[in-house]
Amino acid sequence: DAMVIQNPRYQVTQFGKPVTLSCSQTLNHNVMYWYQQKSSQAPKLLFHYYDKDFNNEADTPDNFQSRRPNTSFCFLDIRSPGLGDAAMYLCATSRRRRSSYNEQFFGPGTRLTVL
Amino acid sequence: DQQVKQNSPSLSVQEGRISILNCDYTNSMFDYFLWYKKYPAEGPTFLISISSIKDKNEDGRFTVFLNKSAKHLSLHIVPSQPGDSAVYFCAARGGGADGLTFGKGTHLIIQP
C-alpha cells in the first residue's frame, strides 16, 4: 500500500543534543510537509518542499532545518533541542501545491521527548 | 492568533444519533476546507473537504456545510457509529499558502 512512513515513532533526546527525524513516502508526491503538534494544540506547519524547492514558514525557529535528498525522503533536523520542542512531529505529502484539491496524506508521527 | 477555531474540545453522542462538529475561521482568504480524523497513535486521515464556491458536500454518512458569510463550517455524521470515536480536525487552506491551518481538534466519543 502506498503510504507515508515516519521513523522512529518515538524519539528521546537530551537537551541540546541534535536529533534527526525521518519521513519517507511511496506515493511519489511532489510536496512534503513537516508539522509540529504540541499537546492539545493544533498541528502547525514548520516548512515544506515542493520538489527540491524549500519553503520555510516565517515563524519557524532557525533551530529547525530540513533536507530532501530525493523525492521519497525528507528529514527534519533539530540542531539544539530545547524542552519546548517536545511535541509530535507529523510528516505529510500532497501531489500538487496550491491546487483546488490539495489533499494531504499524513504519516503516523514521531513523538519527540527532550530530557 | 488562531485562524481556525474548534471551540468544543470534546463531544459525546449516542450511537445512531447525529454528530455535529463545528469550526470557525477568521481568514477570508481561505478557499478550501478539510476535515481530518485521527485515531490514537495514527496520523490524521482525510475525511471530507469543501471548496469555498460550494455550501455543502456529502460523502456517505458525512456531510460538510460551509457558511461563508458567518465564516463557519460544520461536519455532520449520520448515523454515528462506534468507529467514529476519534479526534476530528478542521483545516483550511488559501491565500496562496501550500500548507494547511488546523484547529485544535474535537474529541468525538460515540456512546453505545
Tab-separated table of C-alpha atoms in Angstrom:
chain	number	residue	atom	x	y	z
A	1	ASP	CA	0.000	0.000	0.000
A	2	ALA	CA	1.206	3.482	-0.824
A	3	MET	CA	1.912	5.352	2.354
A	4	VAL	CA	3.829	7.873	4.413
A	5	ILE	CA	6.277	6.321	6.877
A	6	GLN	CA	7.927	8.055	9.802
A	7	ASN	CA	10.863	6.758	11.788
A	8	PRO	CA	11.302	6.459	14.615
A	9	ARG	CA	7.809	6.568	16.107
A	10	TYR	CA	9.239	7.649	19.460
A	11	GLN	CA	12.462	9.596	19.931
A	12	VAL	CA	14.084	10.628	23.185
A	13	THR	CA	16.917	13.126	23.117
A	14	GLN	CA	18.812	15.218	25.608
A	15	PHE	CA	18.566	18.957	25.902
A	16	GLY	CA	20.846	20.474	23.260
A	17	LYS	CA	21.692	17.187	21.524
A	18	PRO	CA	20.966	17.271	17.777
A	19	VAL	CA	18.275	14.932	16.554
A	20	THR	CA	17.003	13.899	13.111
A	21	LEU	CA	13.525	12.638	12.298
A	22	SER	CA	12.872	10.748	9.097
A	23	CYS	CA	9.946	10.610	6.671
A	24	SER	CA	9.579	8.533	3.541
A	25	GLN	CA	6.737	8.176	1.054
A	26	THR	CA	5.764	5.694	-1.622
A	27	LEU	CA	3.103	7.966	-3.124
A	28	ASN	CA	5.569	9.732	-5.437
A	29	HIS	CA	4.103	13.066	-4.367
A	30	ASN	CA	5.822	16.313	-5.242
A	31	VAL	CA	5.219	18.108	-1.968
A	32	MET	CA	6.340	17.065	1.505
A	33	TYR	CA	5.459	18.927	4.703
A	34	TRP	CA	6.552	18.933	8.331
A	35	TYR	CA	4.086	19.906	11.039
A	36	GLN	CA	4.679	20.266	14.770
A	37	GLN	CA	1.858	19.412	17.159
A	38	LYS	CA	2.259	20.192	20.835
A	39	SER	CA	-0.033	18.684	23.420
A	40	SER	CA	-3.689	19.763	22.957
A	41	GLN	CA	-2.658	22.171	20.227
A	42	ALA	CA	-3.319	22.370	16.515
A	43	PRO	CA	-0.713	20.947	14.136
A	44	LYS	CA	1.455	23.840	12.957
A	45	LEU	CA	3.284	23.915	9.636
A	46	LEU	CA	7.058	24.296	10.001
A	47	PHE	CA	8.106	24.100	6.348
A	48	HIS	CA	7.579	22.191	3.147
A	49	TYR	CA	9.356	21.114	-0.002
A	50	TYR	CA	7.914	21.405	-3.481
A	51	ASP	CA	10.256	19.019	-5.283
A	52	LYS	CA	13.640	20.484	-4.227
A	53	ASP	CA	12.287	23.941	-3.559
A	54	PHE	CA	12.374	24.588	0.218
A	55	ASN	CA	9.707	26.837	1.746
A	56	ASN	CA	10.109	27.928	5.354
A	57	GLU	CA	7.259	29.371	7.422
A	58	ALA	CA	8.078	32.844	8.708
A	59	ASP	CA	7.824	31.879	12.377
A	60	THR	CA	9.730	28.584	12.229
A	61	PRO	CA	12.770	28.858	14.541
A	62	ASP	CA	16.242	28.625	12.986
A	63	ASN	CA	16.833	25.620	15.213
A	64	PHE	CA	14.716	23.593	12.781
A	65	GLN	CA	16.177	22.560	9.439
A	66	SER	CA	15.105	20.154	6.740
A	67	ARG	CA	16.643	18.132	3.941
A	68	ARG	CA	15.083	16.379	1.000
A	69	PRO	CA	17.734	14.287	-0.784
A	70	ASN	CA	15.246	12.729	-3.201
A	71	THR	CA	11.522	12.505	-3.934
A	72	SER	CA	10.915	9.756	-1.407
A	73	PHE	CA	12.705	11.039	1.673
A	74	CYS	CA	12.561	14.134	3.824
A	75	PHE	CA	14.361	14.784	7.119
A	76	LEU	CA	13.714	17.149	9.982
A	77	ASP	CA	16.843	18.217	11.874
A	78	ILE	CA	16.617	19.920	15.242
A	79	ARG	CA	20.047	21.355	15.899
A	80	SER	CA	19.757	22.070	19.629
A	81	PRO	CA	16.503	20.739	21.041
A	82	GLY	CA	15.017	22.600	23.952
A	83	LEU	CA	12.331	21.440	26.362
A	84	GLY	CA	9.800	23.456	24.362
A	85	ASP	CA	10.485	21.354	21.274
A	86	ALA	CA	8.930	18.266	22.803
A	87	ALA	CA	5.990	17.520	20.530
A	88	MET	CA	4.528	15.205	17.919
A	89	TYR	CA	6.111	15.812	14.510
A	90	LEU	CA	3.916	14.955	11.564
A	91	CYS	CA	5.103	14.466	8.010
A	92	ALA	CA	2.611	14.867	5.170
A	93	THR	CA	2.634	14.734	1.385
A	94	SER	CA	0.482	16.027	-1.438
A	95	ARG	CA	0.565	15.514	-5.175
A	96	ARG	CA	0.456	19.179	-6.134
A	97	ARG	CA	0.768	22.520	-4.477
A	98	ARG	CA	-1.912	25.186	-4.260
A	99	SER	CA	-4.384	23.158	-6.243
A	100	SER	CA	-8.055	23.208	-5.535
A	101	TYR	CA	-7.994	19.731	-4.096
A	102	ASN	CA	-4.800	19.678	-2.105
A	103	GLU	CA	-5.470	16.644	-0.009
A	104	GLN	CA	-2.546	15.902	2.271
A	105	PHE	CA	-1.620	12.404	3.389
A	106	PHE	CA	-0.093	12.124	6.838
A	107	GLY	CA	2.316	9.718	8.434
A	108	PRO	CA	1.748	8.379	11.963
A	109	GLY	CA	4.073	10.959	13.505
A	110	THR	CA	7.192	10.867	15.662
A	111	ARG	CA	6.761	11.782	19.299
A	112	LEU	CA	9.848	13.645	20.500
A	113	THR	CA	10.750	13.791	24.175
A	114	VAL	CA	13.503	16.146	25.336
A	115	LEU	CA	15.135	15.358	28.682
B	1	ASP	CA	-3.796	34.152	16.962
B	2	GLN	CA	-5.858	31.156	15.906
B	3	GLN	CA	-7.240	31.434	12.413
B	4	VAL	CA	-9.162	28.157	12.675
B	5	LYS	CA	-11.089	27.509	15.865
B	6	GLN	CA	-12.792	24.417	17.149
B	7	ASN	CA	-14.379	25.570	20.363
B	8	SER	CA	-15.540	22.190	21.616
B	9	PRO	CA	-12.612	20.091	22.868
B	10	SER	CA	-14.916	17.104	23.217
B	11	LEU	CA	-18.355	15.917	22.198
B	12	SER	CA	-20.310	12.880	23.363
B	13	VAL	CA	-23.070	11.441	21.159
B	14	GLN	CA	-25.183	8.323	21.380
B	15	GLU	CA	-24.730	5.646	18.747
B	16	GLY	CA	-27.205	6.095	15.904
B	17	ARG	CA	-27.735	9.804	16.533
B	18	ILE	CA	-26.313	12.724	14.585
B	19	SER	CA	-22.888	14.118	15.476
B	20	ILE	CA	-22.293	17.781	14.615
B	21	LEU	CA	-18.783	19.160	14.843
B	22	ASN	CA	-18.267	22.881	14.421
B	23	CYS	CA	-15.415	25.002	13.129
B	24	ASP	CA	-14.973	28.767	12.768
B	25	TYR	CA	-12.328	30.637	10.833
B	26	THR	CA	-11.178	34.226	10.634
B	27	ASN	CA	-9.104	34.415	7.448
B	28	SER	CA	-11.300	35.412	4.489
B	29	MET	CA	-8.546	34.246	2.118
B	30	PHE	CA	-9.211	30.605	2.939
B	31	ASP	CA	-10.730	28.927	-0.114
B	32	TYR	CA	-10.657	25.248	0.741
B	33	PHE	CA	-11.630	23.421	3.907
B	34	LEU	CA	-10.945	19.888	5.030
B	35	TRP	CA	-11.845	17.576	7.870
B	36	TYR	CA	-9.361	15.036	9.141
B	37	LYS	CA	-9.974	12.169	11.523
B	38	LYS	CA	-7.292	10.936	13.905
B	39	TYR	CA	-7.146	7.756	15.943
B	40	PRO	CA	-4.623	7.406	18.792
B	41	ALA	CA	-1.095	6.518	17.628
B	42	GLU	CA	-2.010	7.194	13.990
B	43	GLY	CA	-1.629	10.200	11.736
B	44	PRO	CA	-4.633	12.263	10.645
B	45	THR	CA	-6.550	10.761	7.731
B	46	PHE	CA	-8.510	12.800	5.232
B	47	LEU	CA	-12.269	12.575	5.650
B	48	ILE	CA	-14.070	15.139	3.507
B	49	SER	CA	-13.484	18.572	2.024
B	50	ILE	CA	-15.342	21.528	0.570
B	51	SER	CA	-14.392	24.348	-1.737
B	52	SER	CA	-15.432	27.884	-0.866
B	53	ILE	CA	-17.605	28.016	-4.000
B	54	LYS	CA	-19.910	25.387	-2.501
B	55	ASP	CA	-22.035	25.347	0.610
B	56	LYS	CA	-22.451	21.605	1.016
B	57	ASN	CA	-20.565	18.424	0.235
B	58	GLU	CA	-21.773	14.948	1.048
B	59	ASP	CA	-19.981	11.603	1.176
B	60	GLY	CA	-21.943	8.724	2.593
B	61	ARG	CA	-22.651	9.367	6.267
B	62	PHE	CA	-20.540	12.530	6.253
B	63	THR	CA	-21.722	15.968	5.174
B	64	VAL	CA	-19.831	19.227	5.458
B	65	PHE	CA	-21.676	22.551	5.403
B	66	LEU	CA	-19.991	25.879	4.736
B	67	ASN	CA	-21.444	29.277	5.659
B	68	LYS	CA	-19.054	31.798	4.191
B	69	SER	CA	-20.808	34.864	5.499
B	70	ALA	CA	-20.516	33.506	9.037
B	71	LYS	CA	-17.054	32.012	8.421
B	72	HIS	CA	-18.364	28.781	9.838
B	73	LEU	CA	-18.342	25.163	8.772
B	74	SER	CA	-19.735	22.048	10.306
B	75	LEU	CA	-19.349	18.311	9.868
B	76	HIS	CA	-22.424	16.134	10.252
B	77	ILE	CA	-22.142	12.400	10.812
B	78	VAL	CA	-25.387	10.452	10.442
B	79	PRO	CA	-25.850	7.919	11.897
B	80	SER	CA	-22.960	7.952	14.349
B	81	GLN	CA	-21.156	4.645	14.822
B	82	PRO	CA	-18.697	3.439	17.490
B	83	GLY	CA	-15.852	3.536	14.958
B	84	ASP	CA	-16.407	7.265	14.567
B	85	SER	CA	-14.909	7.840	18.009
B	86	ALA	CA	-11.752	9.818	17.237
B	87	VAL	CA	-10.318	13.335	17.226
B	88	TYR	CA	-11.603	15.439	14.322
B	89	PHE	CA	-9.515	18.295	12.978
B	90	CYS	CA	-10.854	21.112	10.876
B	91	ALA	CA	-8.269	22.539	8.457
B	92	ALA	CA	-8.203	25.356	5.928
B	93	ARG	CA	-6.031	26.413	3.038
B	94	GLY	CA	-5.813	29.590	0.992
B	95	GLY	CA	-4.191	32.914	0.287
B	96	GLY	CA	-1.523	31.275	-1.834
B	97	ALA	CA	-0.289	29.111	1.023
B	98	ASP	CA	0.610	25.499	0.455
B	99	GLY	CA	0.195	24.208	3.943
B	100	LEU	CA	-2.925	23.737	5.990
B	101	THR	CA	-4.013	25.746	9.015
B	102	PHE	CA	-5.539	23.433	11.588
B	103	GLY	CA	-7.880	23.805	14.503
B	104	LYS	CA	-7.084	22.178	17.843
B	105	GLY	CA	-9.456	19.301	17.232
B	106	THR	CA	-12.634	17.929	18.796
B	107	HIS	CA	-12.626	14.560	20.512
B	108	LEU	CA	-15.811	12.779	19.463
B	109	ILE	CA	-16.989	9.968	21.720
B	110	ILE	CA	-19.776	7.711	20.476
B	111	GLN	CA	-21.572	6.039	23.341
B	112	PRO	CA	-23.368	2.711	22.875
